[in-house]
Amino acid sequence: MTAARGVLLRPITMELLLQSLLLLLLLGSCLHPAAAFPKGCYPSEEEGLKTFRCSNAQLTEVPRDIPNDTNKLYLDFNQIPFLPRDAFRDLPLLLELDLSHNAIARIESGAFQGLAEHLHSLDLSSNRLVSVSKDAFSNLKAKVNLSNNPWLCDCRLQELIRAVELAADSSGGIVCDSSTQEEHVGKAFLQVIADTDLCNVYKKTTDIAMLVTMFGWFAMVISYLVYYVRQNQEDARRHLEYLKSLPSKQRRSEESSTISTVV
């Protein structure tokens, strides 16, 4: 009887062990993604959109373990210093990206590669951007907020502003912290380029610099030729004076030699 009971209990025990093991595996798979998130980051759902928030999480780089079905990504109020190439390449469904209030001073070309298809909002306000190539935003159709950065107002910024679509009510916040022309410092950039084409100014300045350089070289060449001719004339004069001091027969021979040399 006892032996029979043991035979019956053995399959039940094995089944319970298998069920427990399966439950642990399921729990582990559910908990693993959350455990991989950086401290201060968490997923949520807002208005039916999958959101990933890392606001004020003391990040110094863009996190790598962001769910690839994220629609809205908040990385604001961190210490991210730059955006490398392909920083968001695994987020093909991203609609909104908030990078405001960071320390971003450099954006590599291709940083937003892969986002052109869906991204419609990009916030880069309140960072440390001074100068950025328009190529960094190549093919991007999102509305971009570039306000409250220490911009250098020059031809490069003019090209950037004309290459992107600015977010509503953000253009007034793009102010010249420095400029190729001192009178533009402190002014709104759109006001500056409404009165001055900075790219034409740059071209004219470059042309003038080239003309000055060419004139300098030309003046040096002319000066050298004048010096060379005068030096030869002085040598010839001294030689003729020397010939005059010689006896007449020797002088005629030396003069004919000098004339043939000069000719």
mmCIF file of C-alpha atoms in Angstrom:
data_model
loop_
_atom_site.group_PDB
_atom_site.id
_atom_site.type_symbol
_atom_site.label_atom_id
_atom_site.label_comp_id
_atom_site.label_asym_id
_atom_site.label_seq_id
_atom_site.Cartn_x
_atom_site.Cartn_y
_atom_site.Cartn_z
ATOM 1 C CA MET A 1 0.000 0.000 0.000
ATOM 2 C CA THR A 2 2.806 2.363 0.952
ATOM 3 C CA ALA A 3 4.723 1.469 -2.198
ATOM 4 C CA ALA A 4 1.668 2.164 -4.337
ATOM 5 C CA ARG A 5 1.152 5.526 -2.647
ATOM 6 C CA GLY A 6 4.800 6.425 -3.353
ATOM 7 C CA VAL A 7 4.358 5.543 -7.011
ATOM 8 C CA LEU A 8 1.297 7.800 -7.217
ATOM 9 C CA LEU A 9 2.950 10.730 -5.398
ATOM 10 C CA ARG A 10 6.082 10.701 -7.553
ATOM 11 C CA PRO A 11 4.376 11.972 -10.775
ATOM 12 C CA ILE A 12 2.481 14.604 -8.772
ATOM 13 C CA THR A 13 5.725 15.826 -7.171
ATOM 14 C CA MET A 14 7.454 16.011 -10.539
ATOM 15 C CA GLU A 15 4.522 17.924 -11.994
ATOM 16 C CA LEU A 16 4.609 20.430 -9.125
ATOM 17 C CA LEU A 17 8.352 20.919 -9.585
ATOM 18 C CA LEU A 18 7.934 21.544 -13.311
ATOM 19 C CA GLN A 19 5.105 24.017 -12.684
ATOM 20 C CA SER A 20 7.202 25.849 -10.081
ATOM 21 C CA LEU A 21 10.162 26.002 -12.440
ATOM 22 C CA LEU A 22 7.976 27.333 -15.261
ATOM 23 C CA LEU A 23 6.513 29.982 -12.936
ATOM 24 C CA LEU A 24 9.997 31.114 -11.890
ATOM 25 C CA LEU A 25 11.070 31.388 -15.521
ATOM 26 C CA LEU A 26 8.007 33.480 -16.369
ATOM 27 C CA LEU A 27 8.590 35.761 -13.390
ATOM 28 C CA GLY A 28 12.247 36.100 -14.322
ATOM 29 C CA SER A 29 11.427 37.090 -17.902
ATOM 30 C CA CYS A 30 8.950 39.675 -16.662
ATOM 31 C CA LEU A 31 11.298 41.170 -14.108
ATOM 32 C CA HIS A 32 14.458 41.209 -16.239
ATOM 33 C CA PRO A 33 13.630 44.240 -18.435
ATOM 34 C CA ALA A 34 12.764 46.362 -15.399
ATOM 35 C CA ALA A 35 15.986 45.347 -13.689
ATOM 36 C CA ALA A 36 17.956 46.463 -16.771
ATOM 37 C CA PHE A 37 16.575 50.018 -16.713
ATOM 38 C CA PRO A 38 18.949 52.727 -15.404
ATOM 39 C CA LYS A 39 18.187 54.056 -11.947
ATOM 40 C CA GLY A 40 15.487 56.689 -12.116
ATOM 41 C CA CYS A 41 14.052 55.419 -15.427
ATOM 42 C CA TYR A 42 10.714 53.697 -15.811
ATOM 43 C CA PRO A 43 8.212 52.807 -18.561
ATOM 44 C CA SER A 44 4.599 53.959 -18.539
ATOM 45 C CA GLU A 45 1.682 54.587 -20.854
ATOM 46 C CA GLU A 46 0.342 58.075 -21.487
ATOM 47 C CA GLU A 47 -2.672 58.742 -23.690
ATOM 48 C CA GLY A 48 -2.264 55.345 -25.290
ATOM 49 C CA LEU A 49 1.408 55.969 -26.124
ATOM 50 C CA LYS A 50 4.266 53.932 -24.683
ATOM 51 C CA THR A 51 6.430 56.312 -22.698
ATOM 52 C CA PHE A 52 9.872 55.943 -21.163
ATOM 53 C CA ARG A 53 10.841 58.532 -18.554
ATOM 54 C CA CYS A 54 14.388 59.242 -17.390
ATOM 55 C CA SER A 55 13.826 62.797 -16.185
ATOM 56 C CA ASN A 56 16.306 64.031 -13.558
ATOM 57 C CA ALA A 57 17.994 60.605 -13.382
ATOM 58 C CA GLN A 58 21.588 61.975 -13.292
ATOM 59 C CA LEU A 59 22.381 60.376 -16.657
ATOM 60 C CA THR A 60 25.664 61.209 -18.395
ATOM 61 C CA GLU A 61 24.806 59.388 -21.635
ATOM 62 C CA VAL A 62 21.803 58.184 -23.595
ATOM 63 C CA PRO A 63 20.611 54.892 -22.023
ATOM 64 C CA ARG A 64 20.992 51.763 -24.139
ATOM 65 C CA ASP A 65 18.197 49.616 -22.698
ATOM 66 C CA ILE A 66 15.247 51.703 -23.859
ATOM 67 C CA PRO A 67 12.313 49.546 -25.073
ATOM 68 C CA ASN A 68 12.324 49.699 -28.870
ATOM 69 C CA ASP A 69 8.556 50.229 -29.037
ATOM 70 C CA THR A 70 8.807 53.521 -27.114
ATOM 71 C CA ASN A 71 6.750 56.395 -28.535
ATOM 72 C CA LYS A 72 7.725 59.170 -26.114
ATOM 73 C CA LEU A 73 11.177 59.466 -24.519
ATOM 74 C CA TYR A 74 12.011 61.939 -21.752
ATOM 75 C CA LEU A 75 15.718 62.455 -21.011
ATOM 76 C CA ASP A 76 15.357 65.996 -19.658
ATOM 77 C CA PHE A 77 17.167 67.452 -16.625
ATOM 78 C CA ASN A 78 20.252 65.223 -16.838
ATOM 79 C CA GLN A 79 23.967 65.800 -17.514
ATOM 80 C CA ILE A 80 24.269 64.326 -21.013
ATOM 81 C CA PRO A 81 27.206 66.185 -22.702
ATOM 82 C CA PHE A 82 26.906 65.049 -26.330
ATOM 83 C CA LEU A 83 24.874 62.908 -28.715
ATOM 84 C CA PRO A 84 26.884 60.271 -30.611
ATOM 85 C CA ARG A 85 26.074 58.849 -34.014
ATOM 86 C CA ASP A 86 23.142 56.361 -33.996
ATOM 87 C CA ALA A 87 22.209 57.318 -30.419
ATOM 88 C CA PHE A 88 18.536 56.487 -31.112
ATOM 89 C CA ARG A 89 18.805 53.994 -33.970
ATOM 90 C CA ASP A 90 16.870 51.255 -32.095
ATOM 91 C CA LEU A 91 13.782 53.442 -31.567
ATOM 92 C CA PRO A 92 11.966 53.339 -34.911
ATOM 93 C CA LEU A 93 8.566 54.242 -33.404
ATOM 94 C CA LEU A 94 9.691 57.320 -31.482
ATOM 95 C CA LEU A 95 7.342 60.298 -31.847
ATOM 96 C CA GLU A 96 8.593 62.701 -29.165
ATOM 97 C CA LEU A 97 12.116 63.184 -27.790
ATOM 98 C CA ASP A 98 12.827 65.552 -24.903
ATOM 99 C CA LEU A 99 16.523 66.327 -24.320
ATOM 100 C CA SER A 100 16.035 69.721 -22.695
ATOM 101 C CA HIS A 101 18.010 70.930 -19.654
ATOM 102 C CA ASN A 102 21.116 68.827 -20.250
ATOM 103 C CA ALA A 103 24.759 69.752 -20.930
ATOM 104 C CA ILE A 104 24.726 68.898 -24.650
ATOM 105 C CA ALA A 105 27.476 70.836 -26.421
ATOM 106 C CA ARG A 106 28.056 68.572 -29.418
ATOM 107 C CA ILE A 107 25.814 66.597 -31.759
ATOM 108 C CA GLU A 108 27.498 64.183 -34.140
ATOM 109 C CA SER A 109 26.252 63.803 -37.689
ATOM 110 C CA GLY A 110 23.796 60.879 -37.746
ATOM 111 C CA ALA A 111 22.809 61.206 -34.074
ATOM 112 C CA PHE A 112 19.129 61.195 -35.076
ATOM 113 C CA GLN A 113 19.529 58.649 -37.828
ATOM 114 C CA GLY A 114 16.515 56.352 -38.069
ATOM 115 C CA LEU A 115 14.084 58.886 -36.548
ATOM 116 C CA ALA A 116 13.121 60.773 -39.704
ATOM 117 C CA GLU A 117 10.179 58.484 -40.416
ATOM 118 C CA HIS A 118 8.059 59.169 -37.311
ATOM 119 C CA LEU A 119 9.635 61.773 -35.005
ATOM 120 C CA HIS A 120 7.571 64.971 -34.892
ATOM 121 C CA SER A 121 8.917 66.719 -31.759
ATOM 122 C CA LEU A 122 12.533 67.257 -30.658
ATOM 123 C CA ASP A 123 13.363 69.457 -27.663
ATOM 124 C CA LEU A 124 17.005 70.578 -27.343
ATOM 125 C CA SER A 125 16.333 73.720 -25.348
ATOM 126 C CA SER A 126 18.445 74.808 -22.366
ATOM 127 C CA ASN A 127 21.635 73.004 -23.338
ATOM 128 C CA ARG A 128 25.148 74.233 -24.219
ATOM 129 C CA LEU A 129 24.942 74.289 -27.987
ATOM 130 C CA VAL A 130 27.179 76.917 -29.585
ATOM 131 C CA SER A 131 27.454 75.668 -33.161
ATOM 132 C CA VAL A 132 25.925 72.621 -34.882
ATOM 133 C CA SER A 133 26.157 71.499 -38.491
ATOM 134 C CA LYS A 134 22.889 71.289 -40.389
ATOM 135 C CA ASP A 135 23.935 67.752 -41.385
ATOM 136 C CA ALA A 136 23.176 66.607 -37.820
ATOM 137 C CA PHE A 137 19.471 67.155 -38.602
ATOM 138 C CA SER A 138 19.582 65.717 -42.116
ATOM 139 C CA ASN A 139 16.154 64.496 -43.350
ATOM 140 C CA LEU A 140 14.595 65.197 -39.939
ATOM 141 C CA LYS A 141 11.009 66.463 -40.238
ATOM 142 C CA ALA A 142 10.405 67.009 -36.519
ATOM 143 C CA LYS A 143 9.645 70.420 -35.053
ATOM 144 C CA VAL A 144 12.802 71.388 -33.165
ATOM 145 C CA ASN A 145 13.193 73.580 -30.081
ATOM 146 C CA LEU A 146 16.671 75.180 -30.051
ATOM 147 C CA SER A 147 15.998 77.988 -27.565
ATOM 148 C CA ASN A 148 18.105 78.963 -24.531
ATOM 149 C CA ASN A 149 21.476 77.818 -25.868
ATOM 150 C CA PRO A 150 24.673 79.960 -26.012
ATOM 151 C CA TRP A 151 24.601 80.221 -29.815
ATOM 152 C CA LEU A 152 27.354 81.680 -31.983
ATOM 153 C CA CYS A 153 25.460 83.666 -34.597
ATOM 154 C CA ASP A 154 27.187 83.053 -37.904
ATOM 155 C CA CYS A 155 26.601 81.544 -41.336
ATOM 156 C CA ARG A 156 26.572 78.011 -39.886
ATOM 157 C CA LEU A 157 23.676 78.797 -37.555
ATOM 158 C CA GLN A 158 21.838 80.535 -40.389
ATOM 159 C CA GLU A 159 22.128 77.383 -42.511
ATOM 160 C CA LEU A 160 20.909 75.247 -39.589
ATOM 161 C CA ILE A 161 17.855 77.420 -38.901
ATOM 162 C CA ARG A 162 16.882 77.286 -42.572
ATOM 163 C CA ALA A 163 17.283 73.472 -42.638
ATOM 164 C CA VAL A 164 14.974 72.644 -39.694
ATOM 165 C CA GLU A 165 11.386 73.434 -38.745
ATOM 166 C CA LEU A 166 11.351 75.358 -35.479
ATOM 167 C CA ALA A 167 8.820 74.502 -32.777
ATOM 168 C CA ALA A 168 6.059 77.052 -32.286
ATOM 169 C CA ASP A 169 6.977 80.009 -30.046
ATOM 170 C CA SER A 170 10.601 78.835 -29.716
ATOM 171 C CA SER A 171 12.290 81.085 -32.284
ATOM 172 C CA GLY A 172 12.439 84.075 -29.927
ATOM 173 C CA GLY A 173 14.572 82.039 -27.534
ATOM 174 C CA ILE A 174 17.386 81.607 -30.085
ATOM 175 C CA VAL A 175 19.572 84.517 -29.012
ATOM 176 C CA CYS A 176 23.124 85.445 -30.044
ATOM 177 C CA ASP A 177 25.414 84.755 -27.106
ATOM 178 C CA SER A 178 28.348 85.577 -29.401
ATOM 179 C CA SER A 179 28.590 86.654 -33.018
ATOM 180 C CA THR A 180 30.936 87.354 -35.907
ATOM 181 C CA GLN A 181 29.611 90.916 -35.606
ATOM 182 C CA GLU A 182 29.623 92.465 -32.133
ATOM 183 C CA GLU A 183 26.415 94.453 -32.653
ATOM 184 C CA HIS A 184 24.402 91.212 -32.931
ATOM 185 C CA VAL A 185 25.226 89.948 -29.410
ATOM 186 C CA GLY A 186 22.113 89.761 -27.241
ATOM 187 C CA LYS A 187 19.714 89.953 -30.165
ATOM 188 C CA ALA A 188 17.216 87.312 -31.308
ATOM 189 C CA PHE A 189 18.770 85.449 -34.217
ATOM 190 C CA LEU A 190 15.723 85.669 -36.489
ATOM 191 C CA GLN A 191 15.828 89.450 -36.052
ATOM 192 C CA VAL A 192 19.507 89.460 -37.059
ATOM 193 C CA ILE A 193 19.074 87.445 -40.250
ATOM 194 C CA ALA A 194 16.018 89.489 -41.189
ATOM 195 C CA ASP A 195 18.390 92.449 -41.645
ATOM 196 C CA THR A 196 21.667 90.717 -42.552
ATOM 197 C CA ASP A 197 22.594 87.678 -44.617
ATOM 198 C CA LEU A 198 25.450 86.307 -42.499
ATOM 199 C CA CYS A 199 26.527 83.883 -45.219
ATOM 200 C CA ASN A 200 26.982 86.747 -47.720
ATOM 201 C CA VAL A 201 28.853 88.756 -45.094
ATOM 202 C CA TYR A 202 31.133 85.780 -44.503
ATOM 203 C CA LYS A 203 31.707 85.377 -48.248
ATOM 204 C CA LYS A 204 32.542 89.066 -48.663
ATOM 205 C CA THR A 205 34.924 88.952 -45.700
ATOM 206 C CA THR A 206 36.634 85.887 -47.162
ATOM 207 C CA ASP A 207 36.914 87.546 -50.582
ATOM 208 C CA ILE A 208 38.448 90.673 -49.061
ATOM 209 C CA ALA A 209 40.932 88.575 -47.090
ATOM 210 C CA MET A 210 41.934 86.750 -50.277
ATOM 211 C CA LEU A 211 42.372 90.040 -52.164
ATOM 212 C CA VAL A 212 44.511 91.478 -49.369
ATOM 213 C CA THR A 213 46.660 88.329 -49.362
ATOM 214 C CA MET A 214 47.074 88.403 -53.150
ATOM 215 C CA PHE A 215 47.944 92.108 -53.075
ATOM 216 C CA GLY A 216 50.539 91.428 -50.382
ATOM 217 C CA TRP A 217 52.222 88.732 -52.482
ATOM 218 C CA PHE A 218 52.109 90.948 -55.586
ATOM 219 C CA ALA A 219 53.700 93.835 -53.675
ATOM 220 C CA MET A 220 56.458 91.530 -52.434
ATOM 221 C CA VAL A 221 57.215 90.318 -55.977
ATOM 222 C CA ILE A 222 57.312 93.888 -57.355
ATOM 223 C CA SER A 223 59.550 95.012 -54.480
ATOM 224 C CA TYR A 224 61.945 92.150 -55.155
ATOM 225 C CA LEU A 225 62.105 92.944 -58.897
ATOM 226 C CA VAL A 226 62.757 96.645 -58.205
ATOM 227 C CA TYR A 227 65.486 95.739 -55.723
ATOM 228 C CA TYR A 228 67.026 93.260 -58.201
ATOM 229 C CA VAL A 229 67.100 95.812 -61.061
ATOM 230 C CA ARG A 230 68.539 98.556 -58.860
ATOM 231 C CA GLN A 231 71.168 96.213 -57.483
ATOM 232 C CA ASN A 232 72.238 95.246 -61.025
ATOM 233 C CA GLN A 233 72.365 98.905 -62.064
ATOM 234 C CA GLU A 234 74.500 99.742 -59.073
ATOM 235 C CA ASP A 235 76.892 96.887 -59.824
ATOM 236 C CA ALA A 236 77.131 98.007 -63.483
ATOM 237 C CA ARG A 237 77.844 101.610 -62.444
ATOM 238 C CA ARG A 238 80.595 100.543 -60.069
ATOM 239 C CA HIS A 239 82.133 98.340 -62.750
ATOM 240 C CA LEU A 240 82.144 101.185 -65.300
ATOM 241 C CA GLU A 241 83.822 103.477 -62.807
ATOM 242 C CA TYR A 242 86.432 100.812 -62.238
ATOM 243 C CA LEU A 243 87.020 100.567 -66.021
ATOM 244 C CA LYS A 244 87.535 104.307 -66.298
ATOM 245 C CA SER A 245 90.375 104.055 -63.844
ATOM 246 C CA LEU A 246 92.235 101.520 -66.045
ATOM 247 C CA PRO A 247 94.737 102.350 -68.875
ATOM 248 C CA SER A 248 93.007 103.063 -72.200
ATOM 249 C CA LYS A 249 93.925 99.800 -74.018
ATOM 250 C CA GLN A 250 92.872 97.538 -71.147
ATOM 251 C CA ARG A 251 89.781 99.700 -70.603
ATOM 252 C CA ARG A 252 88.536 99.214 -74.182
ATOM 253 C CA SER A 253 88.920 95.450 -73.819
ATOM 254 C CA GLU A 254 87.045 95.398 -70.477
ATOM 255 C CA GLU A 255 84.285 97.714 -71.814
ATOM 256 C CA SER A 256 83.585 95.464 -74.793
ATOM 257 C CA SER A 257 83.422 92.492 -72.419
ATOM 258 C CA THR A 258 81.045 94.357 -70.074
ATOM 259 C CA ILE A 259 78.763 95.466 -72.921
ATOM 260 C CA SER A 260 78.512 91.925 -74.315
ATOM 261 C CA THR A 261 77.683 90.653 -70.796
ATOM 262 C CA VAL A 262 74.977 93.276 -70.248
ATOM 263 C CA VAL A 263 73.452 92.562 -73.672
#
